Every structure is written in C-alpha cells, then in structure tokens.
Amino acid sequence: MTPAFSSSSATAASSQRLIRCSASLRRTHAPHRPSSTSPPPRKLKPMAEVMAKAKHVVLERDDYDDVRCEECGSGDRDDELLLCDKCDKGFHMKCVSPIVVRVPIGSWLCPKCCGQRRVRSFSQKKIIDFFRIQKCNDEEAPYLSAQAIKRRRRLRPLVWQKKRRRLLPFRPSEDPDRRLKQMGSLATALTTLKMEFSDDLTYVPGMASRSANQAEFEDGGMQVLSKEDTETLELCRAMSRRGECPPLLVVFDSCEGFTVEADDQIKDMTFIAEYTGDVDYLKNREHDDCDSMMTLLSAKDPSRSLVICPDRRGNIARFINGINNHSP
C-alpha cells in the first residue's frame, strides 16, 4: 500500500497546481469594463484644408504704418505693399524681381528669405550651349555671308510700280561681343522665369498633338506666305542657328516686367522671331492665368482652336508682344 502521507502530499501538490493554473488564467484575461456611452473622438481636419477654405483677412496694426519698400524706399501705394513673413520687411509688388502680379494668398517670402538665387552672368560657352548654336568653320562663314547678300538682293522688288510690302530679314550686330550681350540678356530673362529656350513649336504629350495644327481647320483659310517671304523666313532661321540674333536687348522694368529694347536701327517690316511655346487646345486654357498665350489656330470648330503657351518654353517673342506687360 502506498503510505497515507504520500496521498495527502499528492493532493496538496495537485491543489497547488490547480491554484497556479487558475491564477494564470485570471492574469491572461482582460478585465471587463462597462460599455461607455461617450461618442468616439472627432477627427480633426488638416491645417492645409482649413487654410484653403479660410477667408483672407487684413489686420490693421499701428506697427506697420511706417513700413516702406526696401527697393524704392517709398511707402506709397500701400495696397501693393507686401510684408515678408520671415524678415517682416516691405516690398512693392512691382519692385521685387520677378514682379508679383497679384496679392498672394497665405504666407509670402521675399526673394532673399525664400532662398532665390540671383541669375549669374552667362559666359560665351554657356550662351552657345543655352541657345544650341551651330558652329560653322571659318571657311564657310564668307560663303554664308555671300549667300545672304545674294538673297537680300533677290528680295528687292524688280517692278517699282507694284509696291507690295515684303518681309525683310533682320540684320544682326556686327560686333560679336554685342551679340553675346544681347543673347545673354535673353538667357537671363528666360532663366529667371524658369523657362527653356525653344525656337520651334513644342507638342507635349497630354496637350495638343502635331496633327491638330492643320491649315484646313482654320476658319476662313490660312494665310500663305509668298516665295520671297518664305526665303526671308528660312534665312532668319539659319542666322539664328548660327548665333546671329536680332539687335534686341531684354531689360527688366520695375513697372512692366521684362521688356525688349532695340539695340540698333531696325527697319519697318523686319522679321524678328516666330512666336514659340507649347501648343494646347484653347478649351484646356480657358481658366489659365498665363499672361502670354497667343492664338495659333482659330478653327471652325471651337473645340479645335489652338493657342501657344510660352510658360515653360519660348524665345524672345515672349517678351516682344507686350501682352505680358502690366501697369496700372
């Protein structure tokens, strides 16, 4: 027989095991909590969404009564005076470079505080690379000049009685350093506006395709250039590819932005440049605030009308037309 103390000890051991097991079960179960009747926490809207729907409020403070423009030093035209949210200095909308067209919504930083780098001067090599100028040999230069003279002579009317106005090719400056300065001014303006130089129309995927620009779509028919005007156009294109640009300078005006000034005498009916840029449908740009779009194709079907948008790519025509300039 088994001793009595052995059975009692076994019973105690089993009871201890049961107690430990039950205790471990009690520890693993989560405590029961009464159901709460309070509503779930409300999800807050992001600050960007709140600021987008918030109304623009102008606070009148006595501390800003003596604010003056850091560029011109004048405190006039306070409705055009912007305050930098970082340095708290004042700037007129037309005194900063590039100028501010409309009062910005939300925070605004001056060019110095936003870390905008000033455009450096362009060297000769950078200008050649920027405009993708095709270099020609010294032996070819006299031949090309002779060909240009022959074409100009051929463009002169043979019958003086029938006076028809024809396009004249531009005459570039003879001084190479002067031409570099002219091209450098254009490169500076394009770089400031974050644009690429392009002397042709650009067809970008997602916008108008090349097949959309056809003469048969034009309402009333497309104007056809004469043979002489076509030769003038091709001559000017060849000169531009060689880096012989029109005698023009792109300058910055505090009231009108980038404008163009003649750097030499230019005759009437002189061809300067074609208007270039990205081609898009007019219906896609009805609410665009770009200030330099130009009509390319006025189609019979309005949905096929095209416009040139020189906001990313363009040439000096972007600054010549004058429609991008604004003044009171």
PDB file of C-alpha atoms in Angstrom, residues 64 87 255 258 288 291:
ATOM      1  CA  TYR A  64       3.045  98.771 -39.822  1.00  0.00           C
ATOM      2  CA  CYS A  87      12.010  89.241 -42.127  1.00  0.00           C
ATOM      3  CA  CYS A 255       6.557  98.530 -63.580  1.00  0.00           C
ATOM      4  CA  PHE A 258      10.767  92.085 -68.794  1.00  0.00           C
ATOM      5  CA  ASP A 288      -5.401  79.624 -67.213  1.00  0.00           C
ATOM      6  CA  ASP A 291      -0.476  86.296 -69.412  1.00  0.00           C
TER       7      ASP A 291
END
